[in-house]
Amino acid sequence: MSVAPGHRLLLGGRLSGMSERASTPSRLPWLRAPTGAELGRQVGAVLADLPLFLTAPLYRRRHLCWGAEPSEVAAALPGDELCPGASFRATRAISIAAPPEQVWPWLVQVGAGRGGWYSDDLLDNLARPSATEVREDLQHLEVGGWVPMSPWGTPTERTAFRVEAFDAPRWLLWAKPDSSWVWRLSPLPDGGTRLVTRVRARYDWSRPLTALFGVVLLELGDFAMQRRMLRGIRTRAERLAAG
């Protein structure tokens, strides 16, 4: 089912008609606080990623296509048109031993104060552990719904993505001013999934502080955290598929 702006869909349900963009985000009050052991692992993960953060500009050309085949990098994806003249373009991929239907729910529940980001929780989820199970209360997917990047306050177009469009369980597109983020799930002959993700962003130097923050976040932090996120999705989906 392909859904573009103006429609809403309940995952696993039926199309329910036209809708204005959602105004109320579906968020958990808070994910649970980490145990001491979990916090220790989170600190260890950040320390392990620190060299990648610091040296990312040195191998930028390679990490912008981490895991992706040349054909995947060259392929058109939904949302490419949303950010013309992008300063940052990254296409990355991973193969998962689980069908798209068992990968999709992990993407639907992404977000701060929701299922988390399956990455460096210490940095992007205030140390609250990302979900390790599919949360049915977070499986409502709606065009215009928020994907919060910050657990504080009401989401805005500067602190969150919005669901721009989706075709469950084939692709999911998030967007906000000056950037887009798309996920494509393709079935593999062995029953698994090829998960390809693309981030496109434009640095708006009319807002110097915002642009500088974007440069630091994307040019230094994006690769290590997105690689960990892709691996986190793979681990969770394969565990779900194994029963």
Short mmCIF file of C-alpha atoms in Angstrom, two decimals:
data_model
loop_
_atom_site.label_atom_id
_atom_site.label_comp_id
_atom_site.label_asym_id
_atom_site.label_seq_id
_atom_site.Cartn_x
_atom_site.Cartn_y
_atom_site.Cartn_z
CA MET A 1 0.00 0.00 0.00
CA SER A 2 1.57 3.25 -1.13
CA VAL A 3 0.68 6.28 0.94
CA ALA A 4 1.54 9.84 0.01
CA PRO A 5 0.91 13.07 1.94
CA GLY A 6 -2.74 13.46 2.89
CA HIS A 7 -3.49 9.81 3.69
CA ARG A 8 -3.25 7.80 6.86
CA LEU A 9 -2.74 4.10 7.45
CA LEU A 10 -2.88 1.86 10.50
CA LEU A 11 -0.17 -0.75 10.06
CA GLY A 12 -1.84 -4.06 9.33
CA GLY A 13 -5.18 -2.32 8.89
CA ARG A 14 -6.91 -0.56 6.04
CA LEU A 15 -6.68 2.82 4.40
CA SER A 16 -8.86 5.17 6.38
CA GLY A 17 -9.10 8.14 4.06
CA MET A 18 -7.80 11.63 3.69
CA SER A 19 -6.09 13.39 6.56
CA GLU A 20 -4.40 16.61 7.43
CA ARG A 21 -0.84 16.32 8.68
CA ALA A 22 -0.74 14.85 12.15
CA SER A 23 -0.39 17.32 14.98
CA THR A 24 0.03 14.93 17.93
CA PRO A 25 3.11 12.69 17.99
CA SER A 26 2.87 9.12 19.26
CA ARG A 27 5.54 9.09 21.97
CA LEU A 28 6.22 7.14 25.11
CA PRO A 29 6.55 9.29 28.26
CA TRP A 30 10.04 7.85 28.68
CA LEU A 31 11.81 4.65 27.92
CA ARG A 32 13.17 3.05 31.06
CA ALA A 33 16.40 4.25 32.63
CA PRO A 34 19.46 2.09 31.92
CA THR A 35 20.86 -0.40 34.38
CA GLY A 36 24.46 0.05 35.47
CA ALA A 37 25.58 -2.69 33.10
CA GLU A 38 23.69 -1.13 30.18
CA LEU A 39 25.16 2.28 30.90
CA GLY A 40 28.62 0.75 30.96
CA ARG A 41 28.03 -0.87 27.57
CA GLN A 42 26.75 2.43 26.18
CA VAL A 43 29.86 4.27 27.35
CA GLY A 44 31.98 1.52 25.82
CA ALA A 45 30.12 1.82 22.51
CA VAL A 46 30.68 5.57 22.35
CA LEU A 47 34.37 5.16 23.16
CA ALA A 48 34.65 2.49 20.45
CA ASP A 49 33.04 4.87 17.94
CA LEU A 50 35.13 7.87 18.97
CA PRO A 51 37.92 7.21 16.43
CA LEU A 52 35.29 7.01 13.68
CA PHE A 53 33.78 10.33 14.78
CA LEU A 54 37.16 12.07 14.75
CA THR A 55 38.46 10.66 11.47
CA ALA A 56 35.25 10.51 9.40
CA PRO A 57 36.24 13.40 7.08
CA LEU A 58 39.40 11.50 6.11
CA TYR A 59 37.45 8.61 4.58
CA ARG A 60 34.28 10.51 3.66
CA ARG A 61 34.07 9.16 0.14
CA ARG A 62 34.09 5.57 1.38
CA HIS A 63 31.75 5.92 4.35
CA LEU A 64 29.10 7.75 2.31
CA CYS A 65 28.44 4.46 0.51
CA TRP A 66 29.20 2.00 3.34
CA GLY A 67 27.73 -1.43 2.59
CA ALA A 68 26.05 -0.28 -0.63
CA GLU A 69 26.65 -1.58 -4.15
CA PRO A 70 27.42 0.99 -6.88
CA SER A 71 24.02 0.26 -8.42
CA GLU A 72 22.31 1.05 -5.10
CA VAL A 73 24.20 4.33 -4.79
CA ALA A 74 23.22 5.31 -8.34
CA ALA A 75 19.57 4.22 -8.06
CA ALA A 76 16.79 6.77 -7.66
CA LEU A 77 14.93 6.56 -4.36
CA PRO A 78 11.76 8.25 -3.08
CA GLY A 79 12.51 11.72 -1.77
CA ASP A 80 15.55 12.45 -3.93
CA GLU A 81 13.69 15.44 -5.30
CA LEU A 82 13.02 16.95 -1.86
CA CYS A 83 16.52 18.25 -1.27
CA PRO A 84 17.98 19.59 -4.52
CA GLY A 85 21.59 20.69 -4.35
CA ALA A 86 22.27 18.55 -1.28
CA SER A 87 25.64 19.15 0.40
CA PHE A 88 25.56 15.74 2.08
CA ARG A 89 24.46 12.58 0.27
CA ALA A 90 24.93 9.18 1.90
CA THR A 91 23.59 5.83 0.65
CA ARG A 92 24.31 2.87 2.92
CA ALA A 93 23.01 -0.69 3.04
CA ILE A 94 22.95 -3.95 4.94
CA SER A 95 21.56 -7.45 4.31
CA ILE A 96 19.27 -8.91 6.95
CA ALA A 97 18.28 -12.56 7.42
CA ALA A 98 14.62 -11.71 7.95
CA PRO A 99 11.79 -10.85 5.52
CA PRO A 100 10.78 -7.21 4.95
CA GLU A 101 7.63 -7.70 7.02
CA GLN A 102 9.80 -8.39 10.08
CA VAL A 103 12.18 -5.50 9.43
CA TRP A 104 9.49 -2.90 8.77
CA PRO A 105 8.07 -2.62 12.34
CA TRP A 106 11.47 -1.59 13.71
CA LEU A 107 11.53 1.38 11.33
CA VAL A 108 7.96 2.39 12.14
CA GLN A 109 8.71 2.82 15.85
CA VAL A 110 11.98 4.79 15.46
CA GLY A 111 12.35 8.07 17.32
CA ALA A 112 13.47 9.67 20.58
CA GLY A 113 10.90 8.96 23.27
CA ARG A 114 9.58 6.16 21.04
CA GLY A 115 11.52 3.02 20.16
CA GLY A 116 14.83 4.87 20.12
CA TRP A 117 17.39 4.77 17.31
CA TYR A 118 19.05 1.37 17.93
CA SER A 119 22.40 3.16 17.90
CA ASP A 120 24.48 4.99 20.50
CA ASP A 121 21.71 5.41 23.08
CA LEU A 122 23.99 7.46 25.31
CA LEU A 123 24.15 10.15 22.62
CA ASP A 124 20.82 10.03 20.83
CA ASN A 125 18.39 8.72 23.46
CA LEU A 126 19.73 10.21 26.71
CA ALA A 127 20.96 6.72 27.69
CA ARG A 128 17.43 5.25 27.60
CA PRO A 129 17.87 1.83 25.95
CA SER A 130 16.32 1.50 22.51
CA ALA A 131 13.45 -0.97 22.24
CA THR A 132 14.35 -4.62 21.88
CA GLU A 133 10.81 -5.66 21.01
CA VAL A 134 8.17 -4.48 18.56
CA ARG A 135 5.83 -2.14 20.42
CA GLU A 136 2.26 -2.43 19.17
CA ASP A 137 1.46 0.99 20.64
CA LEU A 138 4.08 2.50 18.30
CA GLN A 139 2.96 0.78 15.10
CA HIS A 140 0.54 3.46 13.93
CA LEU A 141 2.15 5.03 10.86
CA GLU A 142 0.69 8.24 9.49
CA VAL A 143 1.86 10.73 6.90
CA GLY A 144 2.73 13.92 8.76
CA GLY A 145 3.51 12.05 11.98
CA TRP A 146 6.60 13.11 13.86
CA VAL A 147 9.86 11.16 14.14
CA PRO A 148 11.42 13.06 17.09
CA MET A 149 15.18 13.49 17.22
CA SER A 150 15.03 15.03 20.69
CA PRO A 151 13.12 13.83 23.76
CA TRP A 152 12.59 17.37 25.00
CA GLY A 153 9.52 19.50 24.36
CA THR A 154 7.10 19.45 21.46
CA PRO A 155 8.59 18.28 18.15
CA THR A 156 9.19 20.96 15.54
CA GLU A 157 10.50 20.91 11.99
CA ARG A 158 13.96 21.66 13.39
CA THR A 159 13.96 18.93 16.04
CA ALA A 160 12.13 16.13 14.22
CA PHE A 161 11.47 14.55 10.87
CA ARG A 162 7.96 14.05 9.56
CA VAL A 163 6.71 10.97 7.75
CA GLU A 164 6.51 12.26 4.19
CA ALA A 165 5.24 9.11 2.44
CA PHE A 166 5.51 5.33 2.62
CA ASP A 167 4.69 2.06 0.87
CA ALA A 168 4.57 -0.63 3.54
CA PRO A 169 6.72 -2.70 3.77
CA ARG A 170 8.74 -1.47 0.77
CA TRP A 171 9.91 2.03 1.64
CA LEU A 172 9.55 4.78 4.21
CA LEU A 173 10.41 8.44 3.66
CA TRP A 174 11.05 11.03 6.36
CA ALA A 175 11.65 14.71 5.63
CA LYS A 176 12.26 18.05 7.28
CA PRO A 177 13.47 21.40 5.93
CA ASP A 178 16.73 20.95 4.03
CA SER A 179 16.93 17.17 4.45
CA SER A 180 15.33 13.83 3.63
CA TRP A 181 15.89 10.29 4.90
CA VAL A 182 14.52 7.26 3.08
CA TRP A 183 14.56 3.53 3.80
CA ARG A 184 14.04 0.90 1.08
CA LEU A 185 13.39 -2.75 1.91
CA SER A 186 13.88 -5.25 -0.94
CA PRO A 187 13.22 -8.99 -0.58
CA LEU A 188 16.21 -11.25 -1.24
CA PRO A 189 16.02 -14.67 -2.94
CA ASP A 190 16.93 -16.39 0.33
CA GLY A 191 13.97 -14.81 2.12
CA GLY A 192 15.97 -12.02 3.68
CA THR A 193 15.90 -8.25 3.18
CA ARG A 194 18.25 -5.80 1.57
CA LEU A 195 17.88 -2.60 3.58
CA VAL A 196 19.12 0.55 1.82
CA THR A 197 19.00 3.96 3.46
CA ARG A 198 19.76 7.37 2.01
CA VAL A 199 20.25 10.70 3.77
CA ARG A 200 20.33 13.93 1.78
CA ALA A 201 20.93 17.27 3.49
CA ARG A 202 21.64 20.84 2.51
CA TYR A 203 23.60 23.15 4.81
CA ASP A 204 21.69 26.43 5.08
CA TRP A 205 24.37 29.04 5.77
CA SER A 206 21.74 31.75 6.15
CA ARG A 207 21.42 30.13 9.61
CA PRO A 208 25.11 29.79 10.52
CA LEU A 209 24.67 28.03 13.85
CA THR A 210 22.16 25.56 12.41
CA ALA A 211 24.42 24.89 9.44
CA LEU A 212 27.45 24.40 11.66
CA PHE A 213 25.53 21.97 13.86
CA GLY A 214 24.52 20.07 10.72
CA VAL A 215 28.12 19.87 9.55
CA VAL A 216 29.29 18.48 12.90
CA LEU A 217 26.39 16.04 13.16
CA LEU A 218 26.61 14.70 9.61
CA GLU A 219 30.26 15.00 8.70
CA LEU A 220 31.56 13.66 12.02
CA GLY A 221 28.79 11.72 13.73
CA ASP A 222 26.52 10.31 11.04
CA PHE A 223 28.55 7.36 9.78
CA ALA A 224 29.40 5.71 13.08
CA MET A 225 25.88 6.14 14.43
CA GLN A 226 24.08 5.08 11.27
CA ARG A 227 26.27 2.01 10.89
CA ARG A 228 25.44 1.07 14.47
CA MET A 229 21.75 1.75 13.75
CA LEU A 230 21.74 -0.51 10.68
CA ARG A 231 23.40 -3.27 12.67
CA GLY A 232 20.96 -2.71 15.53
CA ILE A 233 18.00 -3.11 13.18
CA ARG A 234 19.57 -6.26 11.73
CA THR A 235 20.10 -7.80 15.17
CA ARG A 236 16.53 -7.08 16.26
CA ALA A 237 14.88 -8.24 13.03
CA GLU A 238 16.89 -11.46 12.87
CA ARG A 239 16.06 -12.22 16.49
CA LEU A 240 12.37 -11.66 15.72
CA ALA A 241 12.57 -13.91 12.65
CA ALA A 242 14.26 -16.66 14.66
CA GLY A 243 11.31 -16.64 17.08
#
